[in-house]
Structures are given as C-alpha cells and as structure tokens.
Coordinates of C-alpha atoms in Angstrom, one line a residue:
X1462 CA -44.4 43.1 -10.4
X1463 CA -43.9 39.6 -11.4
X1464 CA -40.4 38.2 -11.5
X1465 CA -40.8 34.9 -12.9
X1466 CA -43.5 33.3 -14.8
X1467 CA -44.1 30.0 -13.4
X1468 CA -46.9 27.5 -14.7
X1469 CA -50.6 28.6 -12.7
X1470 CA -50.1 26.6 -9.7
X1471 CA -46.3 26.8 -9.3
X1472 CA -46.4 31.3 -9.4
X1473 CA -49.3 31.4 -6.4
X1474 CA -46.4 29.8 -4.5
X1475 CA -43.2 31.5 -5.7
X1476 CA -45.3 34.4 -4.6
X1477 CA -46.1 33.6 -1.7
X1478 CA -43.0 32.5 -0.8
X1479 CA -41.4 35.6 -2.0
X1480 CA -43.8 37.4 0.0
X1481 CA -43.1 35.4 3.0
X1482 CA -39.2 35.9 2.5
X1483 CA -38.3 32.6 1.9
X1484 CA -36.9 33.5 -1.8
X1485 CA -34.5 36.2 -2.6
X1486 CA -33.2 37.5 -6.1
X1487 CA -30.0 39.8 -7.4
X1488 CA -32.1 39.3 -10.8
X1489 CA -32.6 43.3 -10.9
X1490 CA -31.7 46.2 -8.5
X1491 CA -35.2 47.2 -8.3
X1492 CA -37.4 46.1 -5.7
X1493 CA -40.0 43.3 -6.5
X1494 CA -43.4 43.9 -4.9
X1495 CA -46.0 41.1 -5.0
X1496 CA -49.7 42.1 -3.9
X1497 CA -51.2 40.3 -0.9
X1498 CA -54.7 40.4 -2.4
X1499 CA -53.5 37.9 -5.1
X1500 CA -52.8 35.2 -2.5
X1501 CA -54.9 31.8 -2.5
X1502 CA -57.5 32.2 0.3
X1503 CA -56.3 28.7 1.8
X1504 CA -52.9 26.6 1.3
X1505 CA -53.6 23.8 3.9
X1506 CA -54.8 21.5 1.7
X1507 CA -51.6 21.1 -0.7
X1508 CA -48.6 19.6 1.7
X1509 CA -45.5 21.4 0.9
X1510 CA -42.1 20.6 1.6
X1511 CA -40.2 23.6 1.5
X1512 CA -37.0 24.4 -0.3
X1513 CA -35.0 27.6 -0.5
X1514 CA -33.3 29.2 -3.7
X1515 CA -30.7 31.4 -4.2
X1516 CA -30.6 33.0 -7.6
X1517 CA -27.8 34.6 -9.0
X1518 CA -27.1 37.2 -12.8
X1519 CA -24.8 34.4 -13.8
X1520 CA -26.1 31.2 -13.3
X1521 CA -29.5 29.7 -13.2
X1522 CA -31.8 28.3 -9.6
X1523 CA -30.6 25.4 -8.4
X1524 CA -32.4 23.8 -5.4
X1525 CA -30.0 22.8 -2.0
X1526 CA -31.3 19.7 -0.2
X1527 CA -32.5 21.7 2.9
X1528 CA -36.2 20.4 3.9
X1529 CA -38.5 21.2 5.8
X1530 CA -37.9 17.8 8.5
X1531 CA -41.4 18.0 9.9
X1532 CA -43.2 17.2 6.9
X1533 CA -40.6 13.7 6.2
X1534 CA -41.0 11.0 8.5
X1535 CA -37.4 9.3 9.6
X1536 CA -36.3 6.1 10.6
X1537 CA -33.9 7.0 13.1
X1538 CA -32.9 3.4 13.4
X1539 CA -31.5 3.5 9.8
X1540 CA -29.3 7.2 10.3
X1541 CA -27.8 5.7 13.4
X1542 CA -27.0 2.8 11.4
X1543 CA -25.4 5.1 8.5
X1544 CA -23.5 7.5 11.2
X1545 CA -21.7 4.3 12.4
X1546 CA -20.6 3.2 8.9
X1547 CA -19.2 6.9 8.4
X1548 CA -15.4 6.3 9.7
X1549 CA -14.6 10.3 10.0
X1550 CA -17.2 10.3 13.0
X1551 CA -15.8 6.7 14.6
X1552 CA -15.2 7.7 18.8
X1553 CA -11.6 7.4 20.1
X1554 CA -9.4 4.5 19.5
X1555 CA -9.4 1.6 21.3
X1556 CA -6.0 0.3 22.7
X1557 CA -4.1 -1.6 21.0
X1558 CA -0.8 -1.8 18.4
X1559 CA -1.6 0.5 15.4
X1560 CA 1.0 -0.6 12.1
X1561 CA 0.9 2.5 10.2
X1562 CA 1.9 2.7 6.6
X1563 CA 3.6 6.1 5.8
X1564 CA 4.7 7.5 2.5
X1565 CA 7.5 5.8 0.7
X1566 CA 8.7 9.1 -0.1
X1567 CA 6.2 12.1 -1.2
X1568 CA 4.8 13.0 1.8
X1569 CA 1.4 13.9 0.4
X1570 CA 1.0 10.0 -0.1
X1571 CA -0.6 9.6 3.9
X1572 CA -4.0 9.0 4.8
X1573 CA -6.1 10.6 7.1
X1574 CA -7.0 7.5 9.3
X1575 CA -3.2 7.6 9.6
X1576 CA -2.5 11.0 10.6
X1577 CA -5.8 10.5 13.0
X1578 CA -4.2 7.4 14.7
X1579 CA -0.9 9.6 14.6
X1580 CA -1.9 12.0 16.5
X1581 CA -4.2 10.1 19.1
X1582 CA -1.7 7.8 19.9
X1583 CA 0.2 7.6 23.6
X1584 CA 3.6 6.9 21.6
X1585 CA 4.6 6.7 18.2
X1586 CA 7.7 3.7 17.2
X1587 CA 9.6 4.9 14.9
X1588 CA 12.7 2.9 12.6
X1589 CA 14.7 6.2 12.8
X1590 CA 13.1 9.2 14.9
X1591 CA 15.5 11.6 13.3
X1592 CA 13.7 10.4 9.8
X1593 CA 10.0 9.9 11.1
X1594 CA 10.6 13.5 13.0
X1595 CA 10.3 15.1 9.4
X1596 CA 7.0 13.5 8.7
X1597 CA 5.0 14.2 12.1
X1598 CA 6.5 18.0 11.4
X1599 CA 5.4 18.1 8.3
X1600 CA 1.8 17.5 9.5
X1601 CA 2.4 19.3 12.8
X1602 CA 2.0 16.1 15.0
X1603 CA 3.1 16.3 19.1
X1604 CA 2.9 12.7 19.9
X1605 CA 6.2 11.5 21.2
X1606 CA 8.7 9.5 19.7
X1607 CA 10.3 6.2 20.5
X1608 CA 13.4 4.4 18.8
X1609 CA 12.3 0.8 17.5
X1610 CA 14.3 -0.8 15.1
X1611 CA 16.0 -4.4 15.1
X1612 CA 18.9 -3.9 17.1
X1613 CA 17.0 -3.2 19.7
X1614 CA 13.3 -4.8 19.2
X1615 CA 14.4 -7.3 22.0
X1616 CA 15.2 -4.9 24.5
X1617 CA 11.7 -2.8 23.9
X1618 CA 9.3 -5.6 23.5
X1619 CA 8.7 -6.0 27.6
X1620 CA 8.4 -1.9 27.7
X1621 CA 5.9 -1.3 24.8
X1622 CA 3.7 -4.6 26.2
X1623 CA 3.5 -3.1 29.8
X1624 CA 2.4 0.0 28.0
X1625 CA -0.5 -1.7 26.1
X1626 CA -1.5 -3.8 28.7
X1627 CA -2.3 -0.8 30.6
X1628 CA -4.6 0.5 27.7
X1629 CA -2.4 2.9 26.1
X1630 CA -2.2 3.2 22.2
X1631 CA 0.4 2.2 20.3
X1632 CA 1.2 3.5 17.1
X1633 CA 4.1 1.9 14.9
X1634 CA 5.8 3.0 11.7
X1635 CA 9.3 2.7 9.4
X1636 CA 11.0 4.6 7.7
X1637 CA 8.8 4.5 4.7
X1638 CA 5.8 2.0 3.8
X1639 CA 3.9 -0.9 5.8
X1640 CA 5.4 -1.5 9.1
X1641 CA 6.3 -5.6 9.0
X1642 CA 7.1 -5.9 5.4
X1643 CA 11.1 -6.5 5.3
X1644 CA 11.3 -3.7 8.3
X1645 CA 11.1 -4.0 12.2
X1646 CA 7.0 -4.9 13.3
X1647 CA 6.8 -8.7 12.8
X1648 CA 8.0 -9.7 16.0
X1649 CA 6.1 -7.4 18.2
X1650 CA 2.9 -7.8 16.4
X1651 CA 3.4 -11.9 17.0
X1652 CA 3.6 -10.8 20.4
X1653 CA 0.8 -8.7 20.8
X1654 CA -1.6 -11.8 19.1
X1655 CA 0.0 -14.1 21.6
X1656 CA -1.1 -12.1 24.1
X1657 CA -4.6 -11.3 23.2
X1658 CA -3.8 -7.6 22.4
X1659 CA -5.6 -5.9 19.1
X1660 CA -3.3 -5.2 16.7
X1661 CA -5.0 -3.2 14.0
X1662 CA -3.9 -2.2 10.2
X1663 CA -3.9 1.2 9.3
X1664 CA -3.1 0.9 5.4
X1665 CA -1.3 3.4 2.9
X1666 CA 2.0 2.9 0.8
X1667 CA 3.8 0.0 -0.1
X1668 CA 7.1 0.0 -2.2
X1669 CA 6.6 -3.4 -3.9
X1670 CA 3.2 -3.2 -4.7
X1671 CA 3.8 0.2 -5.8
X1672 CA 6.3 -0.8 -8.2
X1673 CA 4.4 -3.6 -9.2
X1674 CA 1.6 -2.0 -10.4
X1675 CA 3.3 0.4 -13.1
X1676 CA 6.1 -2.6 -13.8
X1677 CA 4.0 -4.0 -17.4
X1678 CA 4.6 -7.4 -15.6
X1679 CA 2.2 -10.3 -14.8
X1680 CA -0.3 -8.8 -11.5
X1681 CA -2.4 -11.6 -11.4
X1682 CA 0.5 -13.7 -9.5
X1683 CA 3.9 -13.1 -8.2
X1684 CA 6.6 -13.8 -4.7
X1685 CA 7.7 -11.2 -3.1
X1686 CA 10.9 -12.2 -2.0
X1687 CA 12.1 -9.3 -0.5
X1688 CA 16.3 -8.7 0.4
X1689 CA 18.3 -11.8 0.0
X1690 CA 20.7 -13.4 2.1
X1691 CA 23.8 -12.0 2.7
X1692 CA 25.8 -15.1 2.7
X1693 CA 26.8 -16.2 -0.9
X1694 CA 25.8 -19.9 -0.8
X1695 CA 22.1 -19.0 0.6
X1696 CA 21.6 -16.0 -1.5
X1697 CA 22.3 -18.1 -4.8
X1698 CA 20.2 -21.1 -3.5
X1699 CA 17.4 -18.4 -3.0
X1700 CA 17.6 -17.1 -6.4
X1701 CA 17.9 -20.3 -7.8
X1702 CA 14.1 -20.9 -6.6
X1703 CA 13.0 -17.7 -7.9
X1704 CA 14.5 -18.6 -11.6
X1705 CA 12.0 -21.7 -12.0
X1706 CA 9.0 -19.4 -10.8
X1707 CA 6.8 -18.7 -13.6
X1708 CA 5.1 -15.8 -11.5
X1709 CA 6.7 -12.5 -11.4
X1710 CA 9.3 -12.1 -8.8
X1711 CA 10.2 -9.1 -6.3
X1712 CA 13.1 -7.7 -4.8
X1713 CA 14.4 -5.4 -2.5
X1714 CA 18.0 -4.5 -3.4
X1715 CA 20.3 -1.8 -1.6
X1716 CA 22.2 0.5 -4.6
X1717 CA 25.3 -0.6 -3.5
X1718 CA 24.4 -4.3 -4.4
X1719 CA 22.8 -4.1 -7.7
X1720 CA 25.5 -5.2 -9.8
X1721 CA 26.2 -7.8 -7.8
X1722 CA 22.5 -8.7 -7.9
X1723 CA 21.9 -8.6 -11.6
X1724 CA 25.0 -10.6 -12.5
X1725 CA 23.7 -13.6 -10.6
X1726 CA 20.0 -13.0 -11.6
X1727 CA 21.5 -13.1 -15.3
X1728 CA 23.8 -16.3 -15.0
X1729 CA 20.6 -17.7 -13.2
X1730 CA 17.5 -16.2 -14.6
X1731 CA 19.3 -15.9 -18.3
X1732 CA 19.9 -13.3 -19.5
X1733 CA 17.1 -12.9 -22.2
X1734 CA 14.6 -12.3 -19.0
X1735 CA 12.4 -9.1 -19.1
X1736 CA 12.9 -6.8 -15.9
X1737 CA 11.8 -3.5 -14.2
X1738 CA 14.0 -1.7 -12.0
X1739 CA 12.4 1.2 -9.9
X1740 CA 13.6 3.2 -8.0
X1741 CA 13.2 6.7 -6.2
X1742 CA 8.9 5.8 -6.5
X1743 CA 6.9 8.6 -5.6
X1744 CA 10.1 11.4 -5.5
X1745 CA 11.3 13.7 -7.8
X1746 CA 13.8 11.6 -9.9
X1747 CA 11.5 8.5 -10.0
X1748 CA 12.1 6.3 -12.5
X1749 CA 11.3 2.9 -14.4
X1750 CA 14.1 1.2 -16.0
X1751 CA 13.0 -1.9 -18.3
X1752 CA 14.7 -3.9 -20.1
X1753 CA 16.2 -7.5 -19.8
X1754 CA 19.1 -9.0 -17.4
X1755 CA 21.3 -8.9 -19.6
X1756 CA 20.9 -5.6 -20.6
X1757 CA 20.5 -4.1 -16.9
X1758 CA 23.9 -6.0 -16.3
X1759 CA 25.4 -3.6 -19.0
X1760 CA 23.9 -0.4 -18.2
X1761 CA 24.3 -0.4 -14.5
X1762 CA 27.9 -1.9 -14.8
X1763 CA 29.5 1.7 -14.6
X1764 CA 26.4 3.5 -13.3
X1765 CA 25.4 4.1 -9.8
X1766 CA 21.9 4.3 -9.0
X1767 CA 20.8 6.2 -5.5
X1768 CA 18.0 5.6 -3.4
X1769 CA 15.8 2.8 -2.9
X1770 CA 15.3 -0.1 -5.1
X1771 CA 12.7 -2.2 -6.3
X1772 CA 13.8 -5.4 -8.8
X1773 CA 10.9 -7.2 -10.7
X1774 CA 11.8 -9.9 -12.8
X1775 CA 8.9 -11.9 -15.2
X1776 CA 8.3 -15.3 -14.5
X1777 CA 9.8 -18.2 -16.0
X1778 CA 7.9 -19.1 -19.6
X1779 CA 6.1 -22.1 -19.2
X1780 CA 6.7 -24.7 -21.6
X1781 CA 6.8 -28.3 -22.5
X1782 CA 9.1 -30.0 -19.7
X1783 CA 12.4 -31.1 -21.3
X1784 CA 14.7 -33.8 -20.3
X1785 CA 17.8 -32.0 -19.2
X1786 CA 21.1 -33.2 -20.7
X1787 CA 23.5 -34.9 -18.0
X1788 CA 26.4 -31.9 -19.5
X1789 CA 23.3 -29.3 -17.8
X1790 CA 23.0 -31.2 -14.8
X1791 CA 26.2 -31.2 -14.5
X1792 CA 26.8 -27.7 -15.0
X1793 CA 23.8 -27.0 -12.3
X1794 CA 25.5 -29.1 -9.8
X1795 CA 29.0 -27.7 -10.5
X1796 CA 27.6 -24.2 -9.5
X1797 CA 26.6 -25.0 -6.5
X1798 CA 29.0 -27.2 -5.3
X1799 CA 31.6 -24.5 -6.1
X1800 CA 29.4 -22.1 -4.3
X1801 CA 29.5 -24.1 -1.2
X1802 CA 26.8 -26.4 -0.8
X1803 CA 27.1 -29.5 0.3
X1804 CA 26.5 -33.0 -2.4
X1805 CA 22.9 -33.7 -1.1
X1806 CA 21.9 -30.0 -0.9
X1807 CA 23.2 -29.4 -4.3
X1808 CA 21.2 -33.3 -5.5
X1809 CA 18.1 -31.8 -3.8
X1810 CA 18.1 -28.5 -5.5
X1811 CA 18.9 -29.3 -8.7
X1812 CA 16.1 -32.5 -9.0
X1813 CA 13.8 -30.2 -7.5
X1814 CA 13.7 -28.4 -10.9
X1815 CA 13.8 -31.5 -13.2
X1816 CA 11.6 -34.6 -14.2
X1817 CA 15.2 -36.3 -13.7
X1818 CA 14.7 -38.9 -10.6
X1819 CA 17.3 -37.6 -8.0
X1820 CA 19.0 -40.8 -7.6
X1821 CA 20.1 -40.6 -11.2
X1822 CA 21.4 -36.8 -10.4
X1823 CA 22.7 -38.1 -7.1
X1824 CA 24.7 -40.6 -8.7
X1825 CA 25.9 -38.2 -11.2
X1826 CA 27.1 -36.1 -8.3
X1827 CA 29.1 -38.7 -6.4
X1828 CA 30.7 -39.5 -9.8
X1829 CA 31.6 -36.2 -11.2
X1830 CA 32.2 -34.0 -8.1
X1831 CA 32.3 -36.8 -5.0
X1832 CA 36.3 -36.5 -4.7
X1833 CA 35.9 -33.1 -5.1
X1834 CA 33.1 -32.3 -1.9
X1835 CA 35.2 -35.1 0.2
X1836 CA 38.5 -33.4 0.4
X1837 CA 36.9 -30.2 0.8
X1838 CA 35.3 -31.6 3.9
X1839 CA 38.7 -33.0 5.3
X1840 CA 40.2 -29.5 4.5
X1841 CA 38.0 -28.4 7.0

C-alpha cells in the first residue's frame, strides 16, 4: 500500500524508512504495509542524513532539526565558544557586590539574571526588609535579609566588606528600581572599587527612564536631577539652573511636596513650560498628566496625588540671546536675595545666565539691594 507519492528517488526512501520504523502516520487507521522486495538492492552509495517526521490529520509534515550527528562533522571549538556566550548556562557567581534593579512596582517587571543572583546570593540588602520581603515571596526566594538604608549605611559598611572579602556574594536592592540612583548603594559601591572588590550591574527598572520614555519630551538629551534640597535657598538655586537648560529636566518629587514644587518651577520655569507628571508607573492607577506649569499649578492645587512621582519638564527654547533689561536683572537678583543668598552668590547666579558682564550686574547689586544684604548680615 503506498501512503504517499513522493518523486522516484524520494518514495524508495520514504519506504524504506517506513519499513525500517523511522516514519510513523495517524493518516488512516489501517495498517500500511510496504513490500521488502521493492527495496533498492544497495543504499551506500547516496549519504543520508536522517530526519524524523511526525504526521498528523490536521496539519501537514514538518521536519524537527534532529540529525543524524555522525554524518556532520563539528567544530567543537566553535560550540564551546557559543555555550559560553549563552548567559542561562554561565557557572556560579563570582564574589562580589551585585546592585540589583527590582520592579518599580508590578512585580512581573524582574529579570531572570536578577532572580538568579537573588537567589544565589549569601545575603540580600534591602532599603526596607518588611517591603523587599514581599518581592523574594512573591518569587519564593530563601536568601536572608539585611536592613541597609542611609541611616545606617555607616554603621554596615565594615560588616558587609568583611563579608565580601571573605568571598561571599552580595546582593543589593531598594525599595523599587536601580540600587544607587537617589537611594542607599553609592557609598558602598565607592567602597567596594576602592578596595578592588567586583561590583557588578544586574539591570531592570528604572523610574525616570521609565517615565521618560512615554513623557512626548526631548530623549535625545536631558539632567536628571533627582529630589531637590530641602533647604529653601539651595532648592531655588538648583531650579534656577534647571530653568536655563534647554535639555529636558527630571525630578523626583514626594506627593506631599508637589505643590510646593510646581509653584517654584512655574515662577521660575514660566509658566507657559510643557510638563509630564507620572506617577504610580507600572501599577494599577498609573498615569501621565501633561500639560504646562501653569496649568499643573491649577489642577494639583486642591488635589492630592498618591504614590511616587516623576516631574519632567522640556527644556528651555533656544533662541537668539537677548540683552536682559536692568528692571529683569533686578527682579532676578531681588529673588534671590530675599530667598537668602548672599550679594556675590546671587551676582554669580544671575550673570551665569546672561551675556551681561557681572561687574555691571555686581554693581547693580551693591546699588539696589547693598543696604539691604548689609543690615541683614549685622542682624545676624
């Protein structure tokens, strides 16, 4: 009974591979029977590399890649070579401080290099082990858990170097994202290159890049500036920098300071600048807000956003270079004046953004606001 037709040389071979039981079929219930006598008399001459098929009622033959090995030379060389390159088959980790990027906030958003180092590590630092707990139970990880954060990175630092200078693994995470970037990690990886111990990356999430990427804003340059100063006089001279930028700027800003935050990025920035504010990235109520500085000012005057937040504001337009007024300058140095600075900090800032030479603003500033600065000083 013939199954298949096949072209004249190719059905001597399905036959014989039938016969040989190489080739099986669900085509029909009935058996198949393939006479012997019909066999060539001789098949060493054609070199065969052999390949089984599985045929199914609903769908056609489809070769797999098993071969027959002893017909195919190999260059063992070059598959030792590609087994190397494969990372899921790398040997166990070296010692050394791992900096482990975890989600940002849907758990789902790990990698598996991470969970491996997780898992393989003698001791896992953790911002809050109460928060990190939930992650390594999520993924049903044993290794145990250390406090590190930065009230007490001092007081761990001598601990977790005796513990890699006698080959143990180190694994390091926060909260949420890349350990190091505006959380506890800095320090202690300055330490470890200091003292000639690895300290390997182990890549993932990353709030600000995350929210950069879906912001609509300039990519191709920005500062990530990160959470401003708490004291009033450095935060303003910080933003102040940030408003003469013409790359996109990033911020990390707590809930309970974005008010504050975009009424000085508004008097500073003006208020016709574009911005993104996200927030909740990755959860369930994640959202975008866009819109410009002055009208974030307005929405978020009576509403109180939750979670973490990301502020992105566009660059500064660039344009012809304009001879400020001596009223602007004035107004400039007033600000900062009133905010605290002292004269020559507030002459230094303000030229720094102008073609005006600063001894023509520094003169300005002794004549408008030097009576001013000086019994503020002897107040002091």
């Amino acid at each position: 009974m013939e199954v298949l037709r096949q072209p004249t040389v190719g059905r001597w071979w399905w036959r014989w591979w039938r016969c040989q039981g190489v080739i099986t079929t669900t085509l029909s219930a009935a058996p198949a029977f393939v006479s012997l006598r019909r066999l060539p008399l001789s098949i060493s001459p054609i070199r065969l590399t052999h390949r089984v098929f599985s045929f199914s009622s609903s769908s056609p033959p489809n070769p797999s890649l098993t071969t027959d090995n002893s017909q195919t030379p190999h260059n063992h060389q070059e598959e030792e070579e590609e087994e190397e390159e494969e990372p899921s088959k790398a040997g166990p980790l070296k010692s050394g401080l791992y900096l482990v990027a975890t989600p940002i906030g849907n758990l789902e958003d790990i990698t598996l290099r991470a969970l491996r180092v997780l898992r393989s590590a003698d001791v896992i630092l953790s911002e809050d082990t109460r928060h990190s707990g939930k992650l390594l139970q999520h993924y049903n990880i044993k290794t145990p858990l250390l406090s590190y954060h930065k009230f007490n990175e001092s007081q761990r630092e001598n601990t977790i170097l005796r513990k890699l200078q006698q080959g143990n693994i180190v694994a390091l995470i926060s909260d949420a994202g890349t350990p190091g970037i505006s959380d506890p990690g800095t320090e202690l990886a300055k330490l470890c290159v200091n003292e000639k111990i690895p300290v390997i990356p182990i890549p993932g999430p990353s709030a600000f890049v995350t929210a950069l990427s879906a912001s609509g804003l300039a990519t191709d340059e920005f500062t990530f500036v990160g959470f401003l100063p708490k004291h009033a006089g450095s935060r303003r001279e910080r933003l102040l920098v940030s408003s003469k930028e013409t790359v996109t700027q990033i911020f990390f800003v707590p809930p309970h300071k974005l008010h504050q935050f975009l009424e000085e990025t508004s008097s500073l920035f003006s208020e016709s600048r574009q911005c993104v504010i996200a927030r909740e990235m990755t959860k369930l109520h994640e959202e975008f807000w866009r819109g410009t500085l002055g009208e974030a000012k307005d929405v978020f005057l009576t509403r109180q956003p939750k979670g973490e937040i990301t502020v992105l504001i566009e660059g500064k337009a660039n344009s012809i270079a304009e001879t400020p007024s001596e009223a602007q300058l004035e107004h400039e140095l007033g600000n900062l004046i009133s905010s605290g600075q002292s004269l020559s900090m507030a002459v230094k800032l303000v030229s720094e953004g102008t073609t005006v030479k600063r001894k023509t603003i520094y003169s300005l500033a002794l004549r408008k606001f030097g009576k001013q600065v000086e019994a503020r000083d002897d107040s002091n």
